[in-house]
mmCIF file of C-alpha atoms in Angstrom:
data_model
loop_
_atom_site.group_PDB
_atom_site.id
_atom_site.type_symbol
_atom_site.label_atom_id
_atom_site.label_comp_id
_atom_site.label_asym_id
_atom_site.label_seq_id
_atom_site.Cartn_x
_atom_site.Cartn_y
_atom_site.Cartn_z
ATOM 1 C CA UNK A 11 105.891 -93.377 229.639
ATOM 2 C CA UNK A 12 103.805 -91.018 231.751
ATOM 3 C CA UNK A 13 104.440 -87.285 231.688
ATOM 4 C CA UNK A 14 105.540 -87.255 235.354
ATOM 5 C CA UNK A 15 107.983 -90.114 234.712
ATOM 6 C CA UNK A 16 109.460 -88.176 231.801
ATOM 7 C CA UNK A 17 109.912 -85.148 234.087
ATOM 8 C CA UNK A 18 111.660 -87.354 236.662
ATOM 9 C CA UNK A 19 113.951 -88.857 234.034
ATOM 10 C CA UNK A 20 114.942 -85.452 232.690
ATOM 11 C CA UNK A 21 115.596 -84.124 236.195
ATOM 12 C CA UNK A 22 117.786 -87.180 236.842
ATOM 13 C CA UNK A 23 119.708 -86.480 233.639
ATOM 14 C CA UNK A 24 120.227 -82.814 234.520
ATOM 15 C CA UNK A 25 121.256 -83.756 238.054
ATOM 16 C CA UNK A 26 123.809 -86.298 236.823
ATOM 17 C CA UNK A 27 125.509 -83.884 234.456
ATOM 18 C CA UNK A 28 124.922 -80.438 235.972
ATOM 19 C CA UNK A 29 123.963 -80.616 239.634
ATOM 20 C CA UNK A 30 125.214 -83.843 241.135
ATOM 21 C CA UNK A 31 124.534 -84.284 244.847
ATOM 22 C CA UNK A 32 127.740 -84.820 246.820
ATOM 23 C CA UNK A 33 127.762 -86.677 250.124
ATOM 24 C CA UNK A 34 126.783 -83.659 252.233
ATOM 25 C CA UNK A 35 123.768 -82.885 250.040
ATOM 26 C CA UNK A 36 122.740 -86.524 249.766
ATOM 27 C CA UNK A 37 123.060 -86.943 253.533
ATOM 28 C CA UNK A 38 120.922 -83.857 254.095
ATOM 29 C CA UNK A 39 118.145 -85.442 252.040
ATOM 30 C CA UNK A 40 118.541 -88.816 253.774
ATOM 31 C CA UNK A 41 118.443 -87.312 257.245
ATOM 32 C CA UNK A 42 115.456 -85.146 256.362
ATOM 33 C CA UNK A 43 113.595 -88.219 255.136
ATOM 34 C CA UNK A 44 114.601 -90.235 258.221
ATOM 35 C CA UNK A 45 113.297 -87.438 260.443
ATOM 36 C CA UNK A 46 110.023 -87.505 258.467
ATOM 37 C CA UNK A 47 110.311 -83.919 257.313
ATOM 38 C CA UNK A 48 107.934 -83.029 254.459
ATOM 39 C CA UNK A 49 109.510 -84.089 251.120
ATOM 40 C CA UNK A 50 109.346 -80.577 249.675
ATOM 41 C CA UNK A 51 112.999 -79.563 249.396
ATOM 42 C CA UNK A 52 114.079 -78.021 246.117
ATOM 43 C CA UNK A 53 115.442 -80.459 243.536
ATOM 44 C CA UNK A 54 119.171 -80.615 242.818
ATOM 45 C CA UNK A 55 118.868 -78.585 239.579
ATOM 46 C CA UNK A 56 116.820 -75.992 241.464
ATOM 47 C CA UNK A 57 119.406 -75.888 244.237
ATOM 48 C CA UNK A 58 122.138 -75.374 241.665
ATOM 49 C CA UNK A 59 120.072 -72.560 240.148
ATOM 50 C CA UNK A 60 119.888 -70.857 243.554
ATOM 51 C CA UNK A 61 123.641 -71.228 243.931
ATOM 52 C CA UNK A 62 124.273 -69.742 240.489
ATOM 53 C CA UNK A 63 121.912 -66.844 241.180
ATOM 54 C CA UNK A 64 123.780 -66.094 244.405
ATOM 55 C CA UNK A 65 127.104 -66.266 242.561
ATOM 56 C CA UNK A 66 125.858 -64.033 239.755
ATOM 57 C CA UNK A 67 124.731 -61.584 242.424
ATOM 58 C CA UNK A 68 128.158 -61.719 244.012
ATOM 59 C CA UNK A 69 126.206 -62.301 247.198
ATOM 60 C CA UNK A 70 127.962 -61.825 250.518
ATOM 61 C CA UNK A 71 124.792 -61.900 252.611
ATOM 62 C CA UNK A 72 121.756 -64.138 252.088
ATOM 63 C CA UNK A 73 118.443 -64.376 253.924
ATOM 64 C CA UNK A 74 116.425 -67.563 253.630
ATOM 65 C CA UNK A 75 112.851 -67.738 254.893
ATOM 66 C CA UNK A 76 112.056 -71.418 255.405
ATOM 67 C CA UNK A 77 114.949 -73.759 256.212
ATOM 68 C CA UNK A 78 113.284 -77.190 256.324
ATOM 69 C CA UNK A 79 116.202 -79.675 256.424
ATOM 70 C CA UNK A 80 118.827 -77.261 255.160
ATOM 71 C CA UNK A 81 119.183 -78.665 251.644
ATOM 72 C CA UNK A 82 118.626 -75.357 249.849
ATOM 73 C CA UNK A 83 120.623 -73.647 252.592
ATOM 74 C CA UNK A 84 123.687 -75.710 251.702
ATOM 75 C CA UNK A 85 123.388 -74.861 248.016
ATOM 76 C CA UNK A 86 123.072 -71.167 248.793
ATOM 77 C CA UNK A 87 125.795 -71.021 251.443
ATOM 78 C CA UNK A 88 128.283 -72.620 249.077
ATOM 79 C CA UNK A 89 128.011 -69.505 246.911
ATOM 80 C CA UNK A 90 129.240 -67.267 249.726
ATOM 81 C CA UNK A 91 132.800 -66.058 250.282
ATOM 82 C CA UNK A 92 134.672 -67.139 253.411
ATOM 83 C CA UNK A 93 133.455 -64.059 255.291
ATOM 84 C CA UNK A 94 129.874 -64.289 254.001
ATOM 85 C CA UNK A 95 126.740 -64.734 256.074
ATOM 86 C CA UNK A 96 123.484 -66.609 255.617
ATOM 87 C CA UNK A 97 120.599 -66.305 258.057
ATOM 88 C CA UNK A 98 117.838 -68.883 257.687
ATOM 89 C CA UNK A 99 114.511 -68.603 259.485
ATOM 90 C CA UNK A 100 112.654 -71.797 260.404
ATOM 91 C CA UNK A 101 109.350 -72.063 262.249
ATOM 92 C CA UNK A 102 109.636 -75.693 263.354
ATOM 93 C CA UNK A 103 112.289 -76.442 266.034
ATOM 94 C CA UNK A 104 112.604 -80.057 264.898
ATOM 95 C CA UNK A 105 113.223 -79.019 261.308
ATOM 96 C CA UNK A 106 115.790 -76.501 262.506
ATOM 97 C CA UNK A 107 117.589 -79.180 264.525
ATOM 98 C CA UNK A 108 117.876 -81.448 261.484
ATOM 99 C CA UNK A 109 118.978 -78.536 259.306
ATOM 100 C CA UNK A 110 121.632 -77.409 261.781
ATOM 101 C CA UNK A 111 123.180 -80.882 261.783
ATOM 102 C CA UNK A 112 123.100 -81.065 258.000
ATOM 103 C CA UNK A 113 124.671 -77.629 257.632
ATOM 104 C CA UNK A 114 127.426 -78.458 260.132
ATOM 105 C CA UNK A 115 128.214 -81.737 258.347
ATOM 106 C CA UNK A 116 128.589 -79.735 255.126
ATOM 107 C CA UNK A 117 131.188 -77.563 256.895
ATOM 108 C CA UNK A 118 129.077 -74.428 256.608
ATOM 109 C CA UNK A 119 128.130 -73.774 260.224
ATOM 110 C CA UNK A 120 130.503 -70.793 260.466
ATOM 111 C CA UNK A 121 128.633 -69.106 257.598
ATOM 112 C CA UNK A 122 125.065 -70.074 258.454
ATOM 113 C CA UNK A 123 122.823 -69.188 261.375
ATOM 114 C CA UNK A 124 119.435 -70.877 261.743
ATOM 115 C CA UNK A 125 116.934 -68.883 263.787
ATOM 116 C CA UNK A 126 113.886 -70.665 265.167
ATOM 117 C CA UNK A 127 110.408 -69.188 265.435
ATOM 118 C CA UNK A 128 107.648 -67.691 263.316
ATOM 119 C CA UNK A 129 109.309 -65.700 260.550
ATOM 120 C CA UNK A 130 106.961 -62.768 261.031
ATOM 121 C CA UNK A 131 108.367 -62.490 264.558
ATOM 122 C CA UNK A 132 111.992 -63.187 263.595
ATOM 123 C CA UNK A 133 112.007 -60.652 260.750
ATOM 124 C CA UNK A 134 111.308 -57.531 262.855
ATOM 125 C CA UNK A 135 113.853 -58.759 265.400
ATOM 126 C CA UNK A 136 116.366 -59.110 262.591
ATOM 127 C CA UNK A 137 115.526 -55.636 261.310
ATOM 128 C CA UNK A 138 116.124 -54.222 264.804
ATOM 129 C CA UNK A 139 119.710 -55.467 264.522
ATOM 130 C CA UNK A 140 120.163 -53.114 261.550
ATOM 131 C CA UNK A 141 122.058 -55.672 259.451
ATOM 132 C CA UNK A 142 123.782 -54.818 256.199
ATOM 133 C CA UNK A 143 121.328 -55.198 253.287
ATOM 134 C CA UNK A 144 120.956 -58.756 252.104
ATOM 135 C CA UNK A 145 122.118 -59.390 248.547
ATOM 136 C CA UNK A 146 119.667 -62.241 248.011
ATOM 137 C CA UNK A 147 116.485 -63.328 249.772
ATOM 138 C CA UNK A 148 115.024 -66.787 249.159
ATOM 139 C CA UNK A 149 111.397 -67.170 250.281
ATOM 140 C CA UNK A 150 110.202 -70.760 250.678
ATOM 141 C CA UNK A 151 107.940 -70.914 253.712
ATOM 142 C CA UNK A 152 104.183 -70.855 254.394
ATOM 143 C CA UNK A 153 102.671 -69.492 251.212
ATOM 144 C CA UNK A 154 99.775 -67.580 252.745
ATOM 145 C CA UNK A 155 102.310 -65.151 254.225
ATOM 146 C CA UNK A 156 104.227 -64.650 250.964
ATOM 147 C CA UNK A 157 103.217 -60.987 250.538
ATOM 148 C CA UNK A 158 104.403 -60.192 254.067
ATOM 149 C CA UNK A 159 107.698 -61.935 253.370
ATOM 150 C CA UNK A 160 108.183 -59.929 250.187
ATOM 151 C CA UNK A 161 107.493 -56.717 252.100
ATOM 152 C CA UNK A 162 110.053 -57.655 254.738
ATOM 153 C CA UNK A 163 112.543 -58.635 252.044
ATOM 154 C CA UNK A 164 112.216 -55.114 250.650
ATOM 155 C CA UNK A 165 112.975 -53.650 254.073
ATOM 156 C CA UNK A 166 116.088 -55.803 254.435
ATOM 157 C CA UNK A 167 117.594 -55.319 250.960
ATOM 158 C CA UNK A 168 118.891 -52.463 248.819
ATOM 159 C CA UNK A 169 119.253 -51.506 245.158
ATOM 160 C CA UNK A 170 120.342 -54.495 243.095
ATOM 161 C CA UNK A 171 119.318 -57.158 245.605
ATOM 162 C CA UNK A 172 117.453 -60.215 244.328
ATOM 163 C CA UNK A 173 114.311 -61.731 245.843
ATOM 164 C CA UNK A 174 113.342 -65.290 244.861
ATOM 165 C CA UNK A 175 109.933 -66.718 245.790
ATOM 166 C CA UNK A 176 109.511 -70.477 245.394
ATOM 167 C CA UNK A 177 106.396 -72.538 244.597
ATOM 168 C CA UNK A 178 104.364 -69.756 243.016
ATOM 169 C CA UNK A 179 102.377 -71.832 240.496
ATOM 170 C CA UNK A 180 100.636 -74.014 243.101
ATOM 171 C CA UNK A 181 99.938 -76.735 240.543
ATOM 172 C CA UNK A 182 98.267 -74.182 238.283
ATOM 173 C CA UNK A 183 95.887 -72.908 240.963
ATOM 174 C CA UNK A 184 97.580 -69.487 241.095
ATOM 175 C CA UNK A 185 95.543 -68.441 238.036
ATOM 176 C CA UNK A 186 92.261 -68.998 239.902
ATOM 177 C CA UNK A 187 91.153 -65.555 241.055
ATOM 178 C CA UNK A 188 88.189 -67.080 242.895
ATOM 179 C CA UNK A 189 90.245 -69.507 244.982
ATOM 180 C CA UNK A 190 89.693 -69.220 248.719
ATOM 181 C CA UNK A 191 92.701 -71.429 249.553
ATOM 182 C CA UNK A 192 95.124 -69.421 251.726
ATOM 183 C CA UNK A 193 98.290 -70.552 249.944
ATOM 184 C CA UNK A 194 96.836 -69.504 246.586
ATOM 185 C CA UNK A 195 95.588 -66.196 247.942
ATOM 186 C CA UNK A 196 98.963 -65.471 249.543
ATOM 187 C CA UNK A 197 100.884 -66.362 246.424
ATOM 188 C CA UNK A 198 98.635 -64.256 244.197
ATOM 189 C CA UNK A 199 99.028 -61.337 246.595
ATOM 190 C CA UNK A 200 102.808 -61.669 246.448
ATOM 191 C CA UNK A 201 102.867 -61.817 242.642
ATOM 192 C CA UNK A 202 100.587 -58.806 242.371
ATOM 193 C CA UNK A 203 102.661 -56.911 244.948
ATOM 194 C CA UNK A 204 105.807 -57.534 242.904
ATOM 195 C CA UNK A 205 104.012 -56.431 239.749
ATOM 196 C CA UNK A 206 102.805 -53.105 241.076
ATOM 197 C CA UNK A 207 105.571 -52.138 243.486
ATOM 198 C CA UNK A 208 107.669 -49.206 242.207
ATOM 199 C CA UNK A 209 110.816 -50.611 243.811
ATOM 200 C CA UNK A 210 110.595 -54.013 242.159
ATOM 201 C CA UNK A 211 111.036 -55.440 238.679
ATOM 202 C CA UNK A 212 109.989 -59.062 238.520
ATOM 203 C CA UNK A 213 108.865 -62.053 236.544
ATOM 204 C CA UNK A 214 107.679 -65.598 237.199
ATOM 205 C CA UNK A 215 108.591 -68.853 235.475
ATOM 206 C CA UNK A 216 106.617 -72.103 235.307
ATOM 207 C CA UNK A 217 108.599 -75.300 235.866
ATOM 208 C CA UNK A 218 108.107 -79.056 235.707
ATOM 209 C CA UNK A 219 110.278 -81.749 237.243
ATOM 210 C CA UNK A 220 110.569 -84.240 240.071
ATOM 211 C CA UNK A 221 108.414 -82.017 242.293
ATOM 212 C CA UNK A 222 105.677 -81.806 239.654
ATOM 213 C CA UNK A 223 104.259 -78.661 238.100
ATOM 214 C CA UNK A 224 105.265 -75.441 239.846
ATOM 215 C CA UNK A 225 107.422 -72.352 239.356
ATOM 216 C CA UNK A 226 109.215 -69.452 240.983
ATOM 217 C CA UNK A 227 109.229 -65.664 240.916
ATOM 218 C CA UNK A 228 112.248 -63.389 240.684
ATOM 219 C CA UNK A 229 112.295 -59.722 241.647
ATOM 220 C CA UNK A 230 115.150 -57.216 241.510
ATOM 221 C CA UNK A 231 115.143 -54.293 243.912
ATOM 222 C CA UNK A 232 115.324 -51.057 241.916
ATOM 223 C CA UNK A 233 115.501 -48.313 244.529
#
């Protein structure tokens, strides 16, 4: 058995017993595939982890940067109370259309708002609305802009908020200080920003699974 097949089998086992996809989640994946969206959604165990993190936070407000087909959005929104709010920012109008349908089918459209456009334009517009601080921010968009997204997350959160950055290992390339690849440079800049910022306490974890070798970073806002 290959190493990648073993990872797939273990993810399947965890999914079956700990993070089973119901019809709304399964349909979100099917519709995303049918619409030819990139197959880069979080796995079911990762989605369940996001949901648990939001529940541990007692999150009432969540900001997601990068909606794709809404699969992670559904996991996160299910952690919210009935009067909670999730705002998800998506660059691609077609992705946002698929996500909006998937979210509505999951019965979460009253909790979730998908905003379309470049996140670095949507974020200052959101800040101008002076929203209540977000309890959790999930960053899973274009990786070269990761440090900017972390900086905006800091502006839109308060003490105790949690920032999660996905896909930070880049297949192991994140350790290459000489890499000129924008997604590696952006991810390294975000990690180093978290490490030196006086308002953040963070760590990063390597993962393996159905999406291969990757990882995520977690940062708690201190002040």
